XYZ file of C-alpha atoms in Angstrom:
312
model
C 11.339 8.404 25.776
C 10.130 5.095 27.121
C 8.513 4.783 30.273
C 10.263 1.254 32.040
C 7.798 0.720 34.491
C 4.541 0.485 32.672
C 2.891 -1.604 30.007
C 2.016 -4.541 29.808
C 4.009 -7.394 31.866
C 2.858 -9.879 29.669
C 3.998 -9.004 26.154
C 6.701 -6.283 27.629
C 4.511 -4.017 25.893
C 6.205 -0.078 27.293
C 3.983 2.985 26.744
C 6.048 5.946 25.103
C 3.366 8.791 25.812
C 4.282 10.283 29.125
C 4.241 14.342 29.694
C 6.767 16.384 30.942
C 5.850 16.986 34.270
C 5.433 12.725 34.258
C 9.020 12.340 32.664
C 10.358 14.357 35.640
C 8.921 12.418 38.354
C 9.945 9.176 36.874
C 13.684 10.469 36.549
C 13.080 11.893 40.362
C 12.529 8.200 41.081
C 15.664 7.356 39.561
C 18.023 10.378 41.675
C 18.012 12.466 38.915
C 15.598 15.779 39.958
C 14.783 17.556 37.147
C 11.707 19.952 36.103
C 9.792 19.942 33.367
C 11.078 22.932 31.285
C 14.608 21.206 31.647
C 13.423 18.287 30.298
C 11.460 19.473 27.366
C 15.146 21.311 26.663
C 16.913 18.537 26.980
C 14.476 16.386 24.351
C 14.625 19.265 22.189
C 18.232 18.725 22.233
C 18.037 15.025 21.689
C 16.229 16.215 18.091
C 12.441 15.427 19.955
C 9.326 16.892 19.341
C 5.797 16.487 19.074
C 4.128 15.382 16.356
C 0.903 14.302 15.300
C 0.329 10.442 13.155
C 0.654 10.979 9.522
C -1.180 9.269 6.987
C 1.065 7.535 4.545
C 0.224 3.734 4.152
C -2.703 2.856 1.789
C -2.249 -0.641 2.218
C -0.448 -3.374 -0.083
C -0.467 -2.093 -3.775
C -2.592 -3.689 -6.050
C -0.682 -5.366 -8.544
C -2.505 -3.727 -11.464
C -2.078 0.472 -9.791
C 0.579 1.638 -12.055
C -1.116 -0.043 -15.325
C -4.128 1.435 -14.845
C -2.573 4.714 -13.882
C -1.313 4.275 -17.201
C -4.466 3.641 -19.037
C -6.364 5.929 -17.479
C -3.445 8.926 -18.630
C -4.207 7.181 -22.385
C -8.009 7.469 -21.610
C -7.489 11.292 -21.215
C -5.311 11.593 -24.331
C -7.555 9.958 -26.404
C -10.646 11.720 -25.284
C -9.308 15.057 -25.624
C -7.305 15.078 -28.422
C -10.717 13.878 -30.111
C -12.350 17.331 -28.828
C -14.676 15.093 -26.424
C -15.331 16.062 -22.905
C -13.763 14.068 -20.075
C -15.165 14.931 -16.418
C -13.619 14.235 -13.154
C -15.996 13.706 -10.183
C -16.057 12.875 -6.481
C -18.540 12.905 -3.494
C -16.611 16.513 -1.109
C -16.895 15.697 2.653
C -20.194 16.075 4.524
C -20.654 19.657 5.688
C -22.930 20.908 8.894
C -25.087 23.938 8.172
C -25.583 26.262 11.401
C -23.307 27.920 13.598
C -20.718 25.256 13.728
C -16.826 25.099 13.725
C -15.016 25.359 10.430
C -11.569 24.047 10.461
C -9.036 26.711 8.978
C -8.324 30.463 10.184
C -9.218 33.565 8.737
C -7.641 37.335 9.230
C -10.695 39.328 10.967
C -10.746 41.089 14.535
C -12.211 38.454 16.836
C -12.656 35.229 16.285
C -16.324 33.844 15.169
C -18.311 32.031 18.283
C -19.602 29.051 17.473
C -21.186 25.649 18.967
C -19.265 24.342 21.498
C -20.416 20.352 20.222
C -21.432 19.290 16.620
C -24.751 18.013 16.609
C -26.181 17.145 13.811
C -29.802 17.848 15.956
C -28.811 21.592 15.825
C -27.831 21.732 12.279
C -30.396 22.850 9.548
C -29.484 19.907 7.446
C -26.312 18.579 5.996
C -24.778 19.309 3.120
C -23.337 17.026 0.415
C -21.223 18.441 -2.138
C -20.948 16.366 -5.275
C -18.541 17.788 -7.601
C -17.757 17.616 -11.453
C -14.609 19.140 -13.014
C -14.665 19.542 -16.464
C -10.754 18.692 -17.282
C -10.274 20.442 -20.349
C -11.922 23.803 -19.406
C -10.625 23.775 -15.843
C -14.393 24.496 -14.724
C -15.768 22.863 -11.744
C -19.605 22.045 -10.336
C -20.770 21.400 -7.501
C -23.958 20.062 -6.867
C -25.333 20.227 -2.885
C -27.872 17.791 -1.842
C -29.526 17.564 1.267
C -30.046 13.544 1.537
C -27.377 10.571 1.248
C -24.745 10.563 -0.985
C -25.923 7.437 -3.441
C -25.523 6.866 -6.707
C -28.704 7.781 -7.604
C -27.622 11.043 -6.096
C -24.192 10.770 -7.964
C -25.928 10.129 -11.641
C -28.739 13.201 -10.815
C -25.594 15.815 -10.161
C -24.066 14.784 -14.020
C -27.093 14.257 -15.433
C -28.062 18.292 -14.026
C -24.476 19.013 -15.237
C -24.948 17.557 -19.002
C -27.978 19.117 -19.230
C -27.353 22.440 -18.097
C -23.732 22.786 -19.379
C -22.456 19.726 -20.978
C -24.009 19.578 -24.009
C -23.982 23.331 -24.250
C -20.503 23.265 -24.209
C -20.331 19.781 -26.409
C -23.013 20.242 -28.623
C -21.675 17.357 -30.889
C -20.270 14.959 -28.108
C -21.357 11.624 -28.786
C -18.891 10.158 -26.182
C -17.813 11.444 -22.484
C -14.972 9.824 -20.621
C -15.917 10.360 -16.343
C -12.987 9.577 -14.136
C -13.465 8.259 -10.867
C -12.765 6.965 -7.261
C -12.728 2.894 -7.079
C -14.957 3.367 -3.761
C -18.025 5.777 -2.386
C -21.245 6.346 -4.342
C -19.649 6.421 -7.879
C -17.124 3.215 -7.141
C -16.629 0.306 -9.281
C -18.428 -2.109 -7.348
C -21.941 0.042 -7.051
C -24.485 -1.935 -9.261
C -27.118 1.199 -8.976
C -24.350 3.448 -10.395
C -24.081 1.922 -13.363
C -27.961 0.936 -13.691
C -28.493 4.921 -13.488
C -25.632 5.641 -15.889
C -26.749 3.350 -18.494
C -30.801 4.611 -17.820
C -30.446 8.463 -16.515
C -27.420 9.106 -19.074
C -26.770 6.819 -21.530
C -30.129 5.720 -22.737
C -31.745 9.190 -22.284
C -29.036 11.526 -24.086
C -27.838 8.632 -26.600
C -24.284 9.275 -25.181
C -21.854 6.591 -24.880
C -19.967 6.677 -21.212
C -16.974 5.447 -20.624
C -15.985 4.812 -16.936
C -12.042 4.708 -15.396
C -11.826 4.540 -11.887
C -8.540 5.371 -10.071
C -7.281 2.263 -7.933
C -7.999 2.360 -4.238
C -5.694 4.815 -2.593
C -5.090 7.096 -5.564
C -7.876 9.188 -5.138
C -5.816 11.781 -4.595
C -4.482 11.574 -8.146
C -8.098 12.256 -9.972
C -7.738 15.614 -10.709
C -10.740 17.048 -8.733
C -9.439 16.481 -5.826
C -6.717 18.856 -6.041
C -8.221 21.335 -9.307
C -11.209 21.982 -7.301
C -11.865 20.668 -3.506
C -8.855 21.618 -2.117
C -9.449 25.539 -3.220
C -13.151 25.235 -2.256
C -12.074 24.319 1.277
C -9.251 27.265 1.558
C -11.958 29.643 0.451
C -14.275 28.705 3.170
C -11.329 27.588 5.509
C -12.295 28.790 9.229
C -15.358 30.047 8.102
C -18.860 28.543 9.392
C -21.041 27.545 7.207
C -24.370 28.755 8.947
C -27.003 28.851 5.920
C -27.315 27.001 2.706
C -26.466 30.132 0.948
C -23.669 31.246 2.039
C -22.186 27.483 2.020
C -23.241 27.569 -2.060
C -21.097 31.852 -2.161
C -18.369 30.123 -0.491
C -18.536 27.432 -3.515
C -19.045 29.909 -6.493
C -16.848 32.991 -4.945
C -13.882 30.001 -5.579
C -11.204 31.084 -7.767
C -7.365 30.485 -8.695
C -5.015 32.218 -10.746
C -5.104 30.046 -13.280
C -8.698 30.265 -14.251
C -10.727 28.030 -11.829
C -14.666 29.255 -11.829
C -16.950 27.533 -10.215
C -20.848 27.310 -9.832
C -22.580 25.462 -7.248
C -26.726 24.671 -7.198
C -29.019 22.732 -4.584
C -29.802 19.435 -5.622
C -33.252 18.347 -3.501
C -34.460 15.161 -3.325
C -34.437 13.208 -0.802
C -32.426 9.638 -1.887
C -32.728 6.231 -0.434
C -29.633 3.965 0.358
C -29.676 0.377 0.343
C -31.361 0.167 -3.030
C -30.583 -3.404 -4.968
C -30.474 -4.277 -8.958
C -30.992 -7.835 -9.512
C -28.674 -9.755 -11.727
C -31.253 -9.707 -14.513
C -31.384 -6.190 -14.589
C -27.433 -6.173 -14.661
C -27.690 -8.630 -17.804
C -30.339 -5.715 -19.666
C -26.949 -3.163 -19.372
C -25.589 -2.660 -22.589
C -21.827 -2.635 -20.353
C -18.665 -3.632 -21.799
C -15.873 -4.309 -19.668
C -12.264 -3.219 -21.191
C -9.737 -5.603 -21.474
C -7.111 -3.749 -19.451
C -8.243 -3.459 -15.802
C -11.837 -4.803 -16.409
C -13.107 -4.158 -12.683
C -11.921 -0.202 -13.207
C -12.501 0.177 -16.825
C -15.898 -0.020 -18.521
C -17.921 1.722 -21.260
C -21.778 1.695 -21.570
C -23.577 2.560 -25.030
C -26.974 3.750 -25.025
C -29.923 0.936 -25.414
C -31.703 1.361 -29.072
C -35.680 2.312 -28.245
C -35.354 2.651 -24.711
C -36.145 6.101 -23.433
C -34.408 7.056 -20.016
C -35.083 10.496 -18.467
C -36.420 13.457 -20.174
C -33.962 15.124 -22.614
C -35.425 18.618 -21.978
């Protein structure tokens, strides 16, 4: 419905959101009296309603998205065919600890009181839930830190996860494929991410990494986006999140029927943004860019007699 008399003179600009009651006095104007209930019928009947914006438009394709959905799908293949363990990983959104609102509803017998406003100032920190899914196991970790999300934060959570589990469960693996957003802490531009994947991982495990990062907009295609996030938050879904531990239950209690566990550990440290790698450290990176998709696609080998971080 489109409201004649305002907007803007100049461009002929006309402002659509009016309310009911509005829409009646503006017909009133015109000889037609009306009342609001009458007019939300007669909308109805014209087939309108409500609704809310809906995300849909990413932005102009980039000319390369469907080849390196492509390679990335070859990536997987070859990885796993070849018994070799190929990780999925993402940064989960920023969570308040204390009595604060959780979107989502439960079933209970009164609804949870919370804070009225979401300050961080009466939080007991926030949470940051980096998560790994292992792809061929369908097993997911998440690792909570208490500082930024950086990639020094990003490389710490699989570095915790290949020591703890990884090579447990690839005792052999000489080789791990780790897919990835183009953008955040683990992107493809991040210089520090791939300084601390060739030091932290590469160098101090003698594993070779190999790097494919999904094009920007199709992070909902990496698969822990919708294998493991999207079940964490319906298990905690309307549910506030008032200590550390029961935000880290919420995490583990997370199951499907297909199989999904899940474990979920603290990560402390406190992690600095803003932190630079020359261009001569770049140059010391034993990086190789693939041919297809070089930007998105890149494996590092591990650095002959240079130690990284303890192996233990």
């Amino acid at each position: 419905m489109v409201d004649d008399t305002g907007g803007d003179p100049m461009t002929k600009q006309r402002w659509v959101r009016l309310s009911l009651k509005r829409l009646g006095q503006l017909l009133a104007q015109r000889g037609h009296a009306i009342d609001p209930k009458t007019v939300r019928r007669l909308l109805h009947k014209l087939k309108y309603s409500l609704k809310a914006n809906r995300k849909r438009f990413t932005g102009p394709p980039h000319p390369d998205r469907d080849r390196q959905f492509r390679y990335i799908a070859h990536q997987k293949r070859r990885f796993l065919k070849a018994g070799r363990p190929v990780i999925s990983v993402d940064t989960k959104k920023k969570e308040l600890i204390g009595n604060f609102q959780q979107d989502g509803q439960t079933w209970c017998h009164e609804a949870d009181e919370v804070n009225a406003y979401d300050f961080l100032s009466d939080a007991e920190g926030r949470a940051t839930p980096y998560g790994i899914y292992l792809v061929q196991h369908d097993r997911g970790y998440v690792y909570v830190g208490e500082s930024a999300d950086t990639p020094e934060f990003a490389v710490d959570a699989i570095v915790s996860w290949w020591k703890s589990h990884g090579r447990r469960r690839f005792p052999d693996a000489t080789k791990l494929l780790i897919l990835a957003d183009s953008g955040g802490s683990n992107g493809c531009r991040p210089r520090m991410w791939k300084r601390q994947l060739q030091e932290r991982l590469a160098d101090a495990f003698n594993l070779e990494v190999t790097v494919c990062h999904y094009p920007r907009g199709g992070s909902k295609w990496n698969p822990i986006e919708h294998r493991l996030f999207s079940f964490i938050s319906i298990n905690w879904a309307g549910k506030p999140l008032r200590s550390w531990l029961i935000l880290l239950g919420y995490i583990q209690d997370t199951r499907t029927e297909t199989g999904l566990q899940v474990k979920a550990v603290l990560l402390r440290g406190n992690y600095e943004r803003g932190l630079k790698v020359t261009d001569h450290e770049m140059r010391k990176l034993r990086l190789r860019r693939h041919k297809t998709c070089p930007s998105w696609n890149y494996t590092i080998r591990p650095r002959q007699g240079v130690s990284g971080a303890a192996k233990g």
